[in-house]
Amino acid sequence: MSAHENANKMIIFLGDGLGDRPVAELDGKTPLEAQVTPNLDYIAAHGLCGMLNPVSPGRRVGSDTAHMALLGYDPMSLYKGRGPFEAKGVGLDVRPGDVAFRCNFSTVEGRRLVDRRAGRIKEGTAELAQAINEKAGLIDGVECIFKQSVEHRAALVLRGEGLDHRITEMDPHYENVDYPDCAPLPEAADNPGAQHTAAIVNKWVELAHEALDSHPVNATRREAGLLPANIALPRGVGTAVELEPFKQRYGLNGAIIVEVDIVKGLGYYLDMTVVDVAGATGGYDTDELAVARACIEALKDHDFALVNIKAPDLGGHDGDAVKKMGTIAKVDNAVGYLLEHLDFDHTVMMVSGDHCTPVSLMDHSGDAIPAAFYGCNVRPDDVTAFGERSCMHGGLGNFVGFDIMNLLTNFSGTQEKFGA
Ligand code: ZN
Ligand code: ZN
């Protein structure tokens, strides 16, 4: 139990990639404007609205850098690649100075990449990982720690002296091409650390390939007509940095309820409680009420919860405005459940997204995201609907991710005064 056990609670509630741009198919409305969202509109009508820029206006961000910024950790100085979050997310220990990667089990013939996901292998990856660690666990004095996640996904951590993450990736992202060697990036071509790290990675991939190609799991797969998982290719490299634990920074017990592994990894990194929710699939079919219930449950013994429903981002990446509208209905439904079951005289919530994923772009944009604060001590403005155009008229105007924790702790009354 925290010092703020009886104090007001705080929620950041996000639809991943929630914001959008006008869509011709929707008569120039955004999916958020086109979808009926009574609960989001209620929050906008009774709350304080604005436009959120995760890092700064116009800056395009990933989910990892966005969530860092939203929690008050400056990704511009603290982010050194996604690998460490991926590795934390699959349960590997990551220490400052480690170089970490996400990996795919893949299928190769010679150097030609046949299937990036090894036929979406589901079983036997723990045995394969063990074989890799036995054969390639220590290379040139560098510890190489590999762990499987779900299906073809995995992560790798390198631990040793003088490592440098400024190296190329080995997953070409396309099939039927040769996978490349790992090499220092052009800007680090003469850097001994990058050269050393690239050499370790090349050796590791070679040894892992040897361990996997002859492995009984793959013999069985071949017999069954399945593609062998006979290589693991690292990508998304990053160096682990020191991040101040969330509790130390804010004096708050924080929980994180998200469907994206990399953001779970950030939660582990910040020493927050990472809540797994049965039914939270991360897909279009996710059980949004299970997520809302998990939030309510978490707030019983935490001061703060960050919640993210992934599905709107999928609609954006798929370029499907109608599907995205459906995911927004789910976000609205979950918010409605919170409105019904939480006491907002003693709770303050921000509803927004981590970035925009416009269906017209099918990727993340640097557009500002509509946002609304609702609950205890929030001074309402005149906005009456939750949407891209309406929230531009909100009382907060344009604000940045770094402001969120200040706003929430101000409303909840848990912020220390700065100055005399
Ligand atoms: Zn995202
Ligand atoms: Zn995305």
PDB file of C-alpha atoms in Angstrom, residues 135-328:
ATOM      1  CA  LYS A 135      25.614 -23.481 -28.132  1.00  0.00           C
ATOM      2  CA  ALA A 136      25.887 -19.689 -28.293  1.00  0.00           C
ATOM      3  CA  GLY A 137      25.546 -18.531 -24.692  1.00  0.00           C
ATOM      4  CA  LEU A 138      29.033 -17.054 -24.496  1.00  0.00           C
ATOM      5  CA  ILE A 139      30.884 -15.568 -27.469  1.00  0.00           C
ATOM      6  CA  ASP A 140      34.221 -13.818 -27.118  1.00  0.00           C
ATOM      7  CA  GLY A 141      33.546 -13.012 -23.455  1.00  0.00           C
ATOM      8  CA  VAL A 142      30.050 -11.642 -24.172  1.00  0.00           C
ATOM      9  CA  GLU A 143      27.049 -13.309 -22.586  1.00  0.00           C
ATOM     10  CA  CYS A 144      24.285 -13.961 -25.147  1.00  0.00           C
ATOM     11  CA  ILE A 145      20.913 -14.630 -23.518  1.00  0.00           C
ATOM     12  CA  PHE A 146      18.017 -15.639 -25.739  1.00  0.00           C
ATOM     13  CA  LYS A 147      14.386 -16.225 -24.815  1.00  0.00           C
ATOM     14  CA  GLN A 148      11.341 -17.195 -26.827  1.00  0.00           C
ATOM     15  CA  SER A 149       8.043 -15.326 -26.554  1.00  0.00           C
ATOM     16  CA  VAL A 150       4.784 -16.238 -28.296  1.00  0.00           C
ATOM     17  CA  GLU A 151       4.854 -17.983 -31.682  1.00  0.00           C
ATOM     18  CA  HIS A 152       7.898 -16.934 -33.725  1.00  0.00           C
ATOM     19  CA  ARG A 153       8.818 -14.016 -31.472  1.00  0.00           C
ATOM     20  CA  ALA A 154      11.832 -13.896 -29.191  1.00  0.00           C
ATOM     21  CA  ALA A 155      14.455 -11.566 -27.757  1.00  0.00           C
ATOM     22  CA  LEU A 156      18.216 -11.522 -27.303  1.00  0.00           C
ATOM     23  CA  VAL A 157      20.354  -9.700 -24.747  1.00  0.00           C
ATOM     24  CA  LEU A 158      24.120  -9.221 -25.100  1.00  0.00           C
ATOM     25  CA  ARG A 159      26.021  -8.441 -21.921  1.00  0.00           C
ATOM     26  CA  GLY A 160      29.699  -7.585 -21.803  1.00  0.00           C
ATOM     27  CA  GLU A 161      32.333  -4.888 -22.034  1.00  0.00           C
ATOM     28  CA  GLY A 162      32.367  -2.233 -24.750  1.00  0.00           C
ATOM     29  CA  LEU A 163      29.161  -3.054 -26.630  1.00  0.00           C
ATOM     30  CA  ASP A 164      27.572  -0.499 -28.946  1.00  0.00           C
ATOM     31  CA  HIS A 165      24.107  -0.634 -30.498  1.00  0.00           C
ATOM     32  CA  ARG A 166      24.976   1.352 -33.637  1.00  0.00           C
ATOM     33  CA  ILE A 167      24.794  -1.695 -35.894  1.00  0.00           C
ATOM     34  CA  THR A 168      22.564  -2.846 -38.759  1.00  0.00           C
ATOM     35  CA  GLU A 169      19.801  -5.405 -38.432  1.00  0.00           C
ATOM     36  CA  MET A 170      19.885  -8.877 -39.904  1.00  0.00           C
ATOM     37  CA  ASP A 171      16.204  -9.321 -40.632  1.00  0.00           C
ATOM     38  CA  PRO A 172      15.771  -8.030 -44.201  1.00  0.00           C
ATOM     39  CA  HIS A 173      11.974  -7.702 -43.598  1.00  0.00           C
ATOM     40  CA  TYR A 174      11.365  -9.301 -47.025  1.00  0.00           C
ATOM     41  CA  GLU A 175      11.282 -12.937 -47.990  1.00  0.00           C
ATOM     42  CA  ASN A 176      13.123 -14.646 -50.845  1.00  0.00           C
ATOM     43  CA  VAL A 177      16.161 -12.446 -50.363  1.00  0.00           C
ATOM     44  CA  ASP A 178      19.464 -13.274 -48.664  1.00  0.00           C
ATOM     45  CA  TYR A 179      19.766 -12.138 -45.083  1.00  0.00           C
ATOM     46  CA  PRO A 180      22.621  -9.646 -44.662  1.00  0.00           C
ATOM     47  CA  ASP A 181      25.558  -9.705 -42.291  1.00  0.00           C
ATOM     48  CA  CYS A 182      25.417  -7.435 -39.274  1.00  0.00           C
ATOM     49  CA  ALA A 183      27.731  -4.422 -39.654  1.00  0.00           C
ATOM     50  CA  PRO A 184      28.377  -1.112 -37.887  1.00  0.00           C
ATOM     51  CA  LEU A 185      26.125   1.717 -39.059  1.00  0.00           C
ATOM     52  CA  PRO A 186      27.908   4.180 -41.371  1.00  0.00           C
ATOM     53  CA  GLU A 187      28.218   6.743 -38.559  1.00  0.00           C
ATOM     54  CA  ALA A 188      29.921   4.134 -36.363  1.00  0.00           C
ATOM     55  CA  ALA A 189      31.954   2.407 -39.082  1.00  0.00           C
ATOM     56  CA  ASP A 190      35.220   3.081 -37.259  1.00  0.00           C
ATOM     57  CA  ASN A 191      33.866   2.527 -33.773  1.00  0.00           C
ATOM     58  CA  PRO A 192      35.536  -0.480 -32.133  1.00  0.00           C
ATOM     59  CA  GLY A 193      32.469  -1.135 -29.933  1.00  0.00           C
ATOM     60  CA  ALA A 194      30.131  -1.295 -32.927  1.00  0.00           C
ATOM     61  CA  GLN A 195      32.578  -3.502 -34.849  1.00  0.00           C
ATOM     62  CA  HIS A 196      32.896  -5.814 -31.839  1.00  0.00           C
ATOM     63  CA  THR A 197      29.121  -5.983 -31.331  1.00  0.00           C
ATOM     64  CA  ALA A 198      28.469  -6.696 -35.025  1.00  0.00           C
ATOM     65  CA  ALA A 199      31.015  -9.506 -34.966  1.00  0.00           C
ATOM     66  CA  ILE A 200      29.363 -11.045 -31.899  1.00  0.00           C
ATOM     67  CA  VAL A 201      25.933 -10.853 -33.541  1.00  0.00           C
ATOM     68  CA  ASN A 202      27.184 -12.516 -36.747  1.00  0.00           C
ATOM     69  CA  LYS A 203      28.798 -15.301 -34.764  1.00  0.00           C
ATOM     70  CA  TRP A 204      25.678 -15.723 -32.651  1.00  0.00           C
ATOM     71  CA  VAL A 205      23.404 -16.051 -35.695  1.00  0.00           C
ATOM     72  CA  GLU A 206      25.776 -18.602 -37.230  1.00  0.00           C
ATOM     73  CA  LEU A 207      25.897 -20.696 -34.054  1.00  0.00           C
ATOM     74  CA  ALA A 208      22.143 -20.405 -33.514  1.00  0.00           C
ATOM     75  CA  HIS A 209      21.574 -21.605 -37.087  1.00  0.00           C
ATOM     76  CA  GLU A 210      23.807 -24.626 -36.423  1.00  0.00           C
ATOM     77  CA  ALA A 211      21.991 -25.429 -33.198  1.00  0.00           C
ATOM     78  CA  LEU A 212      18.566 -25.125 -34.795  1.00  0.00           C
ATOM     79  CA  ASP A 213      19.011 -26.702 -38.203  1.00  0.00           C
ATOM     80  CA  SER A 214      19.774 -30.149 -36.816  1.00  0.00           C
ATOM     81  CA  HIS A 215      17.424 -29.898 -33.838  1.00  0.00           C
ATOM     82  CA  PRO A 216      14.867 -32.710 -33.302  1.00  0.00           C
ATOM     83  CA  VAL A 217      12.038 -30.153 -33.112  1.00  0.00           C
ATOM     84  CA  ASN A 218      12.837 -29.164 -36.685  1.00  0.00           C
ATOM     85  CA  ALA A 219      13.257 -32.768 -37.823  1.00  0.00           C
ATOM     86  CA  THR A 220       9.713 -33.362 -36.608  1.00  0.00           C
ATOM     87  CA  ARG A 221       8.494 -30.214 -38.349  1.00  0.00           C
ATOM     88  CA  ARG A 222      10.054 -31.235 -41.643  1.00  0.00           C
ATOM     89  CA  GLU A 223       8.482 -34.688 -41.386  1.00  0.00           C
ATOM     90  CA  ALA A 224       5.100 -33.029 -40.821  1.00  0.00           C
ATOM     91  CA  GLY A 225       5.599 -30.844 -43.888  1.00  0.00           C
ATOM     92  CA  LEU A 226       6.110 -27.713 -41.764  1.00  0.00           C
ATOM     93  CA  LEU A 227       8.826 -25.122 -42.266  1.00  0.00           C
ATOM     94  CA  PRO A 228      11.765 -25.555 -39.871  1.00  0.00           C
ATOM     95  CA  ALA A 229      12.579 -22.730 -37.460  1.00  0.00           C
ATOM     96  CA  ASN A 230      16.237 -22.988 -38.364  1.00  0.00           C
ATOM     97  CA  ILE A 231      17.492 -19.482 -37.678  1.00  0.00           C
ATOM     98  CA  ALA A 232      16.827 -16.550 -35.340  1.00  0.00           C
ATOM     99  CA  LEU A 233      17.355 -13.110 -36.862  1.00  0.00           C
ATOM    100  CA  PRO A 234      17.909 -10.086 -34.574  1.00  0.00           C
ATOM    101  CA  ARG A 235      16.455  -6.648 -35.265  1.00  0.00           C
ATOM    102  CA  GLY A 236      15.236  -3.568 -33.379  1.00  0.00           C
ATOM    103  CA  VAL A 237      18.562  -3.207 -31.596  1.00  0.00           C
ATOM    104  CA  GLY A 238      18.904  -0.914 -28.615  1.00  0.00           C
ATOM    105  CA  THR A 239      21.129  -0.124 -25.654  1.00  0.00           C
ATOM    106  CA  ALA A 240      19.649  -0.390 -22.204  1.00  0.00           C
ATOM    107  CA  VAL A 241      19.713   2.887 -20.299  1.00  0.00           C
ATOM    108  CA  GLU A 242      18.976   3.682 -16.682  1.00  0.00           C
ATOM    109  CA  LEU A 243      15.369   4.831 -16.224  1.00  0.00           C
ATOM    110  CA  GLU A 244      14.232   6.112 -12.844  1.00  0.00           C
ATOM    111  CA  PRO A 245      11.511   3.787 -11.514  1.00  0.00           C
ATOM    112  CA  PHE A 246       8.014   5.279 -11.760  1.00  0.00           C
ATOM    113  CA  LYS A 247       7.442   5.048  -8.021  1.00  0.00           C
ATOM    114  CA  GLN A 248      10.692   6.817  -7.251  1.00  0.00           C
ATOM    115  CA  ARG A 249       9.928   9.604  -9.702  1.00  0.00           C
ATOM    116  CA  TYR A 250       6.325  10.281  -8.674  1.00  0.00           C
ATOM    117  CA  GLY A 251       5.862   8.610  -5.300  1.00  0.00           C
ATOM    118  CA  LEU A 252       2.969   6.674  -6.802  1.00  0.00           C
ATOM    119  CA  ASN A 253       2.182   2.991  -7.122  1.00  0.00           C
ATOM    120  CA  GLY A 254       1.578   2.555 -10.821  1.00  0.00           C
ATOM    121  CA  ALA A 255      -0.034  -0.245 -12.802  1.00  0.00           C
ATOM    122  CA  ILE A 256       0.140  -0.695 -16.555  1.00  0.00           C
ATOM    123  CA  ILE A 257      -2.604  -2.556 -18.406  1.00  0.00           C
ATOM    124  CA  VAL A 258      -1.677  -2.755 -22.070  1.00  0.00           C
ATOM    125  CA  GLU A 259      -1.846  -5.208 -24.941  1.00  0.00           C
ATOM    126  CA  VAL A 260       1.466  -4.354 -26.604  1.00  0.00           C
ATOM    127  CA  ASP A 261       4.534  -6.303 -25.458  1.00  0.00           C
ATOM    128  CA  ILE A 262       6.893  -3.414 -25.979  1.00  0.00           C
ATOM    129  CA  VAL A 263       4.821  -1.151 -23.695  1.00  0.00           C
ATOM    130  CA  LYS A 264       4.589  -3.943 -21.135  1.00  0.00           C
ATOM    131  CA  GLY A 265       8.377  -3.991 -21.377  1.00  0.00           C
ATOM    132  CA  LEU A 266       8.465  -0.278 -20.573  1.00  0.00           C
ATOM    133  CA  GLY A 267       6.272  -1.017 -17.555  1.00  0.00           C
ATOM    134  CA  TYR A 268       8.698  -3.672 -16.309  1.00  0.00           C
ATOM    135  CA  TYR A 269      11.543  -1.286 -16.999  1.00  0.00           C
ATOM    136  CA  LEU A 270       9.931   1.387 -14.808  1.00  0.00           C
ATOM    137  CA  ASP A 271       9.219  -1.208 -12.132  1.00  0.00           C
ATOM    138  CA  MET A 272       5.453  -0.735 -12.440  1.00  0.00           C
ATOM    139  CA  THR A 273       2.916  -3.508 -11.922  1.00  0.00           C
ATOM    140  CA  VAL A 274       2.274  -5.051 -15.332  1.00  0.00           C
ATOM    141  CA  VAL A 275      -1.204  -6.566 -15.422  1.00  0.00           C
ATOM    142  CA  ASP A 276      -2.042  -9.314 -17.916  1.00  0.00           C
ATOM    143  CA  VAL A 277      -5.732  -9.504 -18.772  1.00  0.00           C
ATOM    144  CA  ALA A 278      -7.411 -12.672 -20.030  1.00  0.00           C
ATOM    145  CA  GLY A 279      -9.383 -11.685 -23.105  1.00  0.00           C
ATOM    146  CA  ALA A 280      -7.178  -8.712 -23.934  1.00  0.00           C
ATOM    147  CA  THR A 281      -6.015 -10.118 -27.249  1.00  0.00           C
ATOM    148  CA  GLY A 282      -4.511  -6.978 -28.714  1.00  0.00           C
ATOM    149  CA  GLY A 283      -6.703  -7.631 -31.743  1.00  0.00           C
ATOM    150  CA  TYR A 284      -9.999  -6.396 -33.157  1.00  0.00           C
ATOM    151  CA  ASP A 285     -11.774  -8.970 -30.987  1.00  0.00           C
ATOM    152  CA  THR A 286     -10.319  -7.789 -27.686  1.00  0.00           C
ATOM    153  CA  ASP A 287     -12.507  -7.879 -24.586  1.00  0.00           C
ATOM    154  CA  GLU A 288     -12.540  -4.182 -23.715  1.00  0.00           C
ATOM    155  CA  LEU A 289     -14.691  -4.680 -20.627  1.00  0.00           C
ATOM    156  CA  ALA A 290     -12.162  -7.151 -19.231  1.00  0.00           C
ATOM    157  CA  VAL A 291      -9.577  -4.404 -19.666  1.00  0.00           C
ATOM    158  CA  ALA A 292     -11.821  -1.880 -17.893  1.00  0.00           C
ATOM    159  CA  ARG A 293     -12.451  -4.311 -15.038  1.00  0.00           C
ATOM    160  CA  ALA A 294      -8.695  -4.890 -14.696  1.00  0.00           C
ATOM    161  CA  CYS A 295      -8.220  -1.124 -14.405  1.00  0.00           C
ATOM    162  CA  ILE A 296     -10.800  -0.899 -11.622  1.00  0.00           C
ATOM    163  CA  GLU A 297      -9.203  -3.848  -9.845  1.00  0.00           C
ATOM    164  CA  ALA A 298      -5.704  -2.370 -10.162  1.00  0.00           C
ATOM    165  CA  LEU A 299      -6.822   0.941  -8.651  1.00  0.00           C
ATOM    166  CA  LYS A 300      -7.816  -0.827  -5.449  1.00  0.00           C
ATOM    167  CA  ASP A 301      -4.159  -1.033  -4.475  1.00  0.00           C
ATOM    168  CA  HIS A 302      -2.495   1.368  -6.914  1.00  0.00           C
ATOM    169  CA  ASP A 303      -2.631   5.152  -7.191  1.00  0.00           C
ATOM    170  CA  PHE A 304      -2.249   5.224 -10.932  1.00  0.00           C
ATOM    171  CA  ALA A 305      -3.141   3.079 -13.927  1.00  0.00           C
ATOM    172  CA  LEU A 306      -2.150   3.421 -17.556  1.00  0.00           C
ATOM    173  CA  VAL A 307      -4.518   1.547 -19.862  1.00  0.00           C
ATOM    174  CA  ASN A 308      -4.113   1.041 -23.600  1.00  0.00           C
ATOM    175  CA  ILE A 309      -6.494  -0.693 -26.004  1.00  0.00           C
ATOM    176  CA  LYS A 310      -4.493  -1.597 -29.085  1.00  0.00           C
ATOM    177  CA  ALA A 311      -7.231  -2.125 -31.686  1.00  0.00           C
ATOM    178  CA  PRO A 312      -7.619   1.441 -33.100  1.00  0.00           C
ATOM    179  CA  ASP A 313      -3.983   1.313 -34.226  1.00  0.00           C
ATOM    180  CA  LEU A 314      -4.743  -1.865 -36.192  1.00  0.00           C
ATOM    181  CA  GLY A 315      -7.591  -0.153 -38.005  1.00  0.00           C
ATOM    182  CA  GLY A 316      -5.222   2.677 -38.899  1.00  0.00           C
ATOM    183  CA  HIS A 317      -2.420   0.399 -40.118  1.00  0.00           C
ATOM    184  CA  ASP A 318      -4.942  -1.651 -42.113  1.00  0.00           C
ATOM    185  CA  GLY A 319      -6.263   1.545 -43.714  1.00  0.00           C
ATOM    186  CA  ASP A 320      -9.785   0.483 -42.777  1.00  0.00           C
ATOM    187  CA  ALA A 321     -11.897   3.419 -41.572  1.00  0.00           C
ATOM    188  CA  VAL A 322     -14.967   1.309 -40.811  1.00  0.00           C
ATOM    189  CA  LYS A 323     -12.991  -1.216 -38.788  1.00  0.00           C
ATOM    190  CA  LYS A 324     -11.318   1.646 -36.942  1.00  0.00           C
ATOM    191  CA  MET A 325     -14.739   3.053 -36.081  1.00  0.00           C
ATOM    192  CA  GLY A 326     -15.600  -0.323 -34.562  1.00  0.00           C
ATOM    193  CA  THR A 327     -12.492  -0.239 -32.384  1.00  0.00           C
ATOM    194  CA  ILE A 328     -13.394   3.277 -31.226  1.00  0.00           C
TER     195      ILE A 328
END
